[in-house]
mmCIF file of C-alpha atoms and ligand atoms in Angstrom:
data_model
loop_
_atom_site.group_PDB
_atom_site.id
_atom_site.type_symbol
_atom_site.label_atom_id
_atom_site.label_comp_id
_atom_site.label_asym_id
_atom_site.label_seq_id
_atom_site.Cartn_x
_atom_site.Cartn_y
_atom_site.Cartn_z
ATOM 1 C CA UNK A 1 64.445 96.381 -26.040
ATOM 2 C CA UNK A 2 61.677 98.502 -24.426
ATOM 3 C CA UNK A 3 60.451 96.959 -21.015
ATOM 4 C CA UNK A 4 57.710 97.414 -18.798
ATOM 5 C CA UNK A 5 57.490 99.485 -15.793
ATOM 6 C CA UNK A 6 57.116 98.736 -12.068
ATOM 7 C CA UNK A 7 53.250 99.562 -11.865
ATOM 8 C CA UNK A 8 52.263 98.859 -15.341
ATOM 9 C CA UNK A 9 49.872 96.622 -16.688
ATOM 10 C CA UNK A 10 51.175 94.005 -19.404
ATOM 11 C CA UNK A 11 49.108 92.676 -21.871
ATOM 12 C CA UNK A 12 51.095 89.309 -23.374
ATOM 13 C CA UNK A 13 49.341 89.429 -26.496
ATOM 14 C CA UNK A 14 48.326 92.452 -29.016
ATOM 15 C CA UNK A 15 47.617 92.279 -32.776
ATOM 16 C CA UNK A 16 47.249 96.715 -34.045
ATOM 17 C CA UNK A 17 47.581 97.918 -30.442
ATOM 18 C CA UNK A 18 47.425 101.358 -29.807
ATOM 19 C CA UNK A 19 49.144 103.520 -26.675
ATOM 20 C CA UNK A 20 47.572 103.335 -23.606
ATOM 21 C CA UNK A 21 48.949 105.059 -20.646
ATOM 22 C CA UNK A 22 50.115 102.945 -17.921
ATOM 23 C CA UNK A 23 49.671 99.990 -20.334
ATOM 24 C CA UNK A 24 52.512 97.862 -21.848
ATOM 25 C CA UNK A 25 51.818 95.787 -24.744
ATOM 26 C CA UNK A 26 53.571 93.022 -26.326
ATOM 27 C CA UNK A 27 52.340 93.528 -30.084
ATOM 28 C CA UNK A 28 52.588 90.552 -32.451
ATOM 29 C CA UNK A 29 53.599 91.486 -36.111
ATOM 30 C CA UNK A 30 52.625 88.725 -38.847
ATOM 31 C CA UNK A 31 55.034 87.693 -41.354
ATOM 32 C CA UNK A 32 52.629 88.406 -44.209
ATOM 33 C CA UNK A 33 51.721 91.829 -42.697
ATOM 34 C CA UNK A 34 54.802 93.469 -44.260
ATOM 35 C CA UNK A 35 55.081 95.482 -41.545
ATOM 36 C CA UNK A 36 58.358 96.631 -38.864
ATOM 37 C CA UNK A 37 58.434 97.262 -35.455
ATOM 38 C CA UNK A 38 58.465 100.744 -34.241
ATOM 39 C CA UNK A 39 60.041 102.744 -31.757
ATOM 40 C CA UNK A 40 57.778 103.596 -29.247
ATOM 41 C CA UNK A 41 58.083 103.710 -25.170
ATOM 42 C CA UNK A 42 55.095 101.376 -24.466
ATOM 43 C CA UNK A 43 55.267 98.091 -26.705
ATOM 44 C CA UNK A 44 58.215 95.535 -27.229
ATOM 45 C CA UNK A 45 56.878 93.212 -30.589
ATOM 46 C CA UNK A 46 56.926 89.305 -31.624
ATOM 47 C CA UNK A 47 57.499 88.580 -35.043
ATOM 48 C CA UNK A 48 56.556 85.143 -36.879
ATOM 49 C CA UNK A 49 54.545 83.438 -39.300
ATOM 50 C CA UNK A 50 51.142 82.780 -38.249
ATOM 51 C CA UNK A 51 49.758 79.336 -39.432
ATOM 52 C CA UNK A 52 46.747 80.821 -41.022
ATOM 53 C CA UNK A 53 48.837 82.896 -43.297
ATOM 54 C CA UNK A 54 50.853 80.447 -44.356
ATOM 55 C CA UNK A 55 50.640 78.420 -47.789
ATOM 56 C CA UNK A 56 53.378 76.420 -49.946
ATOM 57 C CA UNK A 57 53.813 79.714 -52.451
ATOM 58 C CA UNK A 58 54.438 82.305 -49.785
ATOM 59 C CA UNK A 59 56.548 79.934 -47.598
ATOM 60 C CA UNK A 60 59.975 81.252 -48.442
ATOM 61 C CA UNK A 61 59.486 84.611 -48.745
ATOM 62 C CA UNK A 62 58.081 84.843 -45.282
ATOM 63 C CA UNK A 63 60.488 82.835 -43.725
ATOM 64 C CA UNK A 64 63.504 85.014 -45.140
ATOM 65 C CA UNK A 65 61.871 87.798 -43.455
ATOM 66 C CA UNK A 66 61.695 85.710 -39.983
ATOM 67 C CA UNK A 67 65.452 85.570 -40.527
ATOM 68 C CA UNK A 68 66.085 89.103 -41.370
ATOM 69 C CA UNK A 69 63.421 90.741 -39.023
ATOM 70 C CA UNK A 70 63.419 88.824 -35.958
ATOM 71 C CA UNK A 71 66.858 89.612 -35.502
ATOM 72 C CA UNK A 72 65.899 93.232 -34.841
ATOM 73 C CA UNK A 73 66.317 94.109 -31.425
ATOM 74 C CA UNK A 74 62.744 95.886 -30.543
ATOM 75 C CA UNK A 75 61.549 91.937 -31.391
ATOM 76 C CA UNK A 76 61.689 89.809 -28.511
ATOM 77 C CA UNK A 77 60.218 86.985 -29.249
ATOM 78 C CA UNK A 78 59.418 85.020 -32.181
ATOM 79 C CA UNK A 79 55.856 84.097 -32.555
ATOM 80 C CA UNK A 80 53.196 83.736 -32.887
ATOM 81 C CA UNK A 81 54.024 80.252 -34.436
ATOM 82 C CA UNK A 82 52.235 77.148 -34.284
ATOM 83 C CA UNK A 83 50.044 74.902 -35.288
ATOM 84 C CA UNK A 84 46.253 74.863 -36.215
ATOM 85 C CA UNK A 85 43.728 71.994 -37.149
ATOM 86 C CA UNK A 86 40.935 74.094 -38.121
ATOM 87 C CA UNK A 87 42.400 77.007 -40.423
ATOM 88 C CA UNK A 88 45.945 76.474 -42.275
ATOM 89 C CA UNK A 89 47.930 74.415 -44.580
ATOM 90 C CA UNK A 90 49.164 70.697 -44.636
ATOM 91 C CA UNK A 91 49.810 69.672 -41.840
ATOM 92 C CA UNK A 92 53.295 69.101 -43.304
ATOM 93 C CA UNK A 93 53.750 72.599 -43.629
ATOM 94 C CA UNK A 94 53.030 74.172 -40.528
ATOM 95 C CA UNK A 95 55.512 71.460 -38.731
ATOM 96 C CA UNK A 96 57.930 72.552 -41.468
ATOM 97 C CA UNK A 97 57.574 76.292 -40.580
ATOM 98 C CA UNK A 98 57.561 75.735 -37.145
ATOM 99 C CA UNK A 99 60.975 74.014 -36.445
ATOM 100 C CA UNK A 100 62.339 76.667 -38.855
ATOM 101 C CA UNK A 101 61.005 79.276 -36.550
ATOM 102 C CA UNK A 102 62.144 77.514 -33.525
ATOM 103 C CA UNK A 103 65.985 76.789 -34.498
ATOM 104 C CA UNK A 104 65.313 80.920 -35.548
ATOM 105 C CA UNK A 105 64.597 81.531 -32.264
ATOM 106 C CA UNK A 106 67.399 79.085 -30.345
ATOM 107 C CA UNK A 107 69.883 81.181 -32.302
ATOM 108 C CA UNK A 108 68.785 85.015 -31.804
ATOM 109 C CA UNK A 109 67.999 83.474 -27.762
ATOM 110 C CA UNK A 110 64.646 84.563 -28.106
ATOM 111 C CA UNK A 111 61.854 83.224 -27.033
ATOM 112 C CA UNK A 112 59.007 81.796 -28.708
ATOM 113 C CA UNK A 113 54.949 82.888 -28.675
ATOM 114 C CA UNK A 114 52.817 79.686 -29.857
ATOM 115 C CA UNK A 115 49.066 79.529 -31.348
ATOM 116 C CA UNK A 116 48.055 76.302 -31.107
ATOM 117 C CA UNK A 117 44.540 75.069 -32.129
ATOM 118 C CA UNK A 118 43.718 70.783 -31.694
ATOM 119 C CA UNK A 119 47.527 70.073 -32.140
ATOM 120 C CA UNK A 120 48.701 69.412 -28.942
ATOM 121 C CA UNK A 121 50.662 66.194 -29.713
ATOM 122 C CA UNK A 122 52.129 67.928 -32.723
ATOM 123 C CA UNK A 123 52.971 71.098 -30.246
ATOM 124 C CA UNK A 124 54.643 68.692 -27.620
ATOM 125 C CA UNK A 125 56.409 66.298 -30.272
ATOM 126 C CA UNK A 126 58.130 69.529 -31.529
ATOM 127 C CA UNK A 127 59.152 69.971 -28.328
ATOM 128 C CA UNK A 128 60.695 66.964 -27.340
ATOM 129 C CA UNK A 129 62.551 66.623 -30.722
ATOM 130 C CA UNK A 130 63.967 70.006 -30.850
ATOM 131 C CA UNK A 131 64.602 70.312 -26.614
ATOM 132 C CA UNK A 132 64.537 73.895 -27.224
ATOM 133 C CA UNK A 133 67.027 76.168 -23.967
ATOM 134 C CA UNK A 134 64.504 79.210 -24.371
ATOM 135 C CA UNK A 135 61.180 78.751 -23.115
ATOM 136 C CA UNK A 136 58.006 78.893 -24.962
ATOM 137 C CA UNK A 137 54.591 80.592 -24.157
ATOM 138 C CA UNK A 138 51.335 79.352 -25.495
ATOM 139 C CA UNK A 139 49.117 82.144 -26.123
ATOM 140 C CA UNK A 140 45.528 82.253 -26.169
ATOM 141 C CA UNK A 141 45.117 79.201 -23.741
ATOM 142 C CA UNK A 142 41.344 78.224 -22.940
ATOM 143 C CA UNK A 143 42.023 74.524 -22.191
ATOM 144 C CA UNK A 144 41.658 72.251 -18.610
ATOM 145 C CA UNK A 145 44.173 71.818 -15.895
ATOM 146 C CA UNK A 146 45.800 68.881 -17.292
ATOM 147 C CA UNK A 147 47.100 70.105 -20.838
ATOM 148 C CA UNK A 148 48.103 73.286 -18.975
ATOM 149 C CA UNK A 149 50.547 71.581 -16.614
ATOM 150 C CA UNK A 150 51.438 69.211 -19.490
ATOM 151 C CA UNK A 151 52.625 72.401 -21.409
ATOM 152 C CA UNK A 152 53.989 74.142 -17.905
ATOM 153 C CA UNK A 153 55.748 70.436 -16.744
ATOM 154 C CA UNK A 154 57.855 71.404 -20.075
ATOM 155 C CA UNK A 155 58.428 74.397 -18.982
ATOM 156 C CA UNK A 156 56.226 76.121 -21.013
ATOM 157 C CA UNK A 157 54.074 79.583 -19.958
ATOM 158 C CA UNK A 158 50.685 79.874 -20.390
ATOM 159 C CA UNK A 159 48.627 83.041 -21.635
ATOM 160 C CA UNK A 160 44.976 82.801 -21.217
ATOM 161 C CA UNK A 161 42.437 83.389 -23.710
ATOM 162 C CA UNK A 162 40.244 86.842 -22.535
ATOM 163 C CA UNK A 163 36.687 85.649 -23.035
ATOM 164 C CA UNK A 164 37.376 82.555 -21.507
ATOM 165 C CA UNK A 165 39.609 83.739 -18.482
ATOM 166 C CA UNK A 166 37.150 87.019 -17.843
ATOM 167 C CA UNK A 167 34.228 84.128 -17.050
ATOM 168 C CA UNK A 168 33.676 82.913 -13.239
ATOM 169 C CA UNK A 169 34.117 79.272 -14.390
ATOM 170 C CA UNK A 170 37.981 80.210 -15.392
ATOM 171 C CA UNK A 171 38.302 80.822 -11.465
ATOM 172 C CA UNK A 172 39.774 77.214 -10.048
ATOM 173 C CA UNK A 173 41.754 76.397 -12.697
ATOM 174 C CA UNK A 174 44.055 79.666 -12.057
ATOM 175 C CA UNK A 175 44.303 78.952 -8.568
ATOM 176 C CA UNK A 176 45.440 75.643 -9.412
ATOM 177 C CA UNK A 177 48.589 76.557 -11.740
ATOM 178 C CA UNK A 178 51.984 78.106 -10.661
ATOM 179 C CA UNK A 179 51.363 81.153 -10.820
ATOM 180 C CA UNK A 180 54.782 82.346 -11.930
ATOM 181 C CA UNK A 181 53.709 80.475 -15.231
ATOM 182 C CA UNK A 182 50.918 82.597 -16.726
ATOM 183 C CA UNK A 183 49.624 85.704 -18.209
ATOM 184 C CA UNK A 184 47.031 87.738 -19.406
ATOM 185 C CA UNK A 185 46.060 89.281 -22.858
ATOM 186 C CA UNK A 186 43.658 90.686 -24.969
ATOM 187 C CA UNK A 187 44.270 89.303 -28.155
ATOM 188 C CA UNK A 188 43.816 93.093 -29.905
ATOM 189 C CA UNK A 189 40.181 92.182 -28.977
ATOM 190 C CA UNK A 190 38.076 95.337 -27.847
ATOM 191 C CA UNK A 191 38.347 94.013 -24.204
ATOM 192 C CA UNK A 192 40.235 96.106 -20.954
ATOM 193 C CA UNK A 193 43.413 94.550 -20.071
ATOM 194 C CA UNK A 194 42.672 96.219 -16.488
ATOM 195 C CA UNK A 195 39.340 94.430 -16.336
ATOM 196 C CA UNK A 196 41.342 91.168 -16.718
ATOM 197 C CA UNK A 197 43.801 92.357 -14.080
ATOM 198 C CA UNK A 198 41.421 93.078 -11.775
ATOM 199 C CA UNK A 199 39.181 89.488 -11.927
ATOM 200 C CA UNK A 200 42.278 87.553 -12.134
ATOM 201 C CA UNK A 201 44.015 89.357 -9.082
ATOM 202 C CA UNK A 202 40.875 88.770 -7.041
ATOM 203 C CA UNK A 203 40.859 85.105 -8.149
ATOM 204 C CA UNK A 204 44.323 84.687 -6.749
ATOM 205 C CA UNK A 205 43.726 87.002 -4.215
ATOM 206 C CA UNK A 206 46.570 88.965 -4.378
ATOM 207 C CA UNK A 207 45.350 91.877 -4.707
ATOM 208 C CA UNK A 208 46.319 94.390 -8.036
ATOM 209 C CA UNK A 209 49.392 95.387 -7.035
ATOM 210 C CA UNK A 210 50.877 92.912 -6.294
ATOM 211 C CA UNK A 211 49.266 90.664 -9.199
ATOM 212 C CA UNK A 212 50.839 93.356 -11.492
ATOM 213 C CA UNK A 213 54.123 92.832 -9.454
ATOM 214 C CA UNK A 214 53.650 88.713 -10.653
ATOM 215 C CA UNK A 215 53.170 89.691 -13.769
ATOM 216 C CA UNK A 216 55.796 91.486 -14.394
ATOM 217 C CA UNK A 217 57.956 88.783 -12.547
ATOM 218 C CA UNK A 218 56.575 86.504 -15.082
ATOM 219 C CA UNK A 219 57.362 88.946 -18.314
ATOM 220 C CA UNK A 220 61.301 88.884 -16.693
ATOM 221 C CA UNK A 221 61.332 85.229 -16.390
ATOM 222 C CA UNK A 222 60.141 84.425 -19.994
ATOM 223 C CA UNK A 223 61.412 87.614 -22.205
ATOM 224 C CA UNK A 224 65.093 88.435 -20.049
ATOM 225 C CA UNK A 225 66.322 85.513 -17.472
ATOM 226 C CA UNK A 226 68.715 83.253 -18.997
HETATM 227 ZN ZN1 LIG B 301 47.220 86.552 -31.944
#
């Protein structure tokens, strides 16, 4: 698998990223995309179907290519996979897809990358069901304290949502998480992964280096440690 550098930045979450020196980048392929990780220096890749993309007459076909893909060794993680209330099938379905994904993932020992919109109690009664070994990572988190260390007491990681962690408000509540729990990302949005580094390094006050040597703490804790 490609890794991240001592000194780079990491951004968790990338949908079409491009190379950016001194940047690592975890890019997420869709299912439905059709498309295969590459070999490049600078991004490792997730692989999963996305609940938006998912409906009853593409189902199988994009789960065979979970099966077949994910296995790949430049993918390391599967995701993102989840739930949402607003966009997506039955609700049926994405459960359905979901477990599938996550007994995927228990057997390659990857991890999984979640996007999960309102289902919460679906999210965590997945969870308790399946008691998954590998950890999972919800992406795109803008919620309170509470959920987050509902998701974190399950050992969960938490990636924050840019628009929502980039805003003053967003300050407290990452002060008030473990802070080997989290992570940054853009999304693939046009937003500078260093501008998040630098207002959520000052929030903990740990200055950039050594909020870049957290994160990358973090990346080894989710992605390799076993
Ligand atoms: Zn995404």
């Amino acid at each position: 698998m490609n890794y991240p550098q001592p000194g780079d930045y990491i951004d968790l979450h990338t949908h079409g990223a491009r190379p950016v020196k001194g940047v690592f980048k975890v890019e997420t392929i869709m299912a439905h995309e059709e498309r295969i990780p590459e070999k490049t220096t600078d991004l490792a890749f997730t692989y999963g179907i996305h609940p938006w993309y998912l409906d009853e007459s593409n189902h199988n076909r994009l789960l065979a290519s979970v099966i077949k893909t994910a296995a790949d060794p430049l993918i390391i993680a599967v995701g993102e996979a989840g739930f949402d209330k607003i966009k997506g099938p039955s609700m049926d379905l994405q459960r359905k897809t979901f477990e599938e994904q996550v007994i995927i993932a228990e057997e390659l020992n990857k991890p999984v990358v979640i996007h999960c919109v309102r289902a919460w109690d679906e999210l965590l009664r997945v969870h308790k069901r399946l008691h998954p070994k590998l950890p999972w990572l919800v992406h795109g988190f803008r919620g309170n304290k509470d959920l987050a260390m509902q998701l974190i007491s399950k050992g969960m990681y938490i990636s924050f949502w840019f628009e929502f962690i980039l805003k003053p408000e967003s300050s407290e509540l990452v002060r008030s998480l473990p802070k080997e729990k989290i992570f940054i990302e853009t999304d693939g949005a046009e937003v500078d992964i260093r501008d998040i580094y630098n207002k959520v390094s000052s929030d903990l006050g740990l200055g950039l280096d050594g909020f870049k040597k957290l994160i990358l703490n973090n990346f080894k804790g989710f992605f390799i440690k076993r």
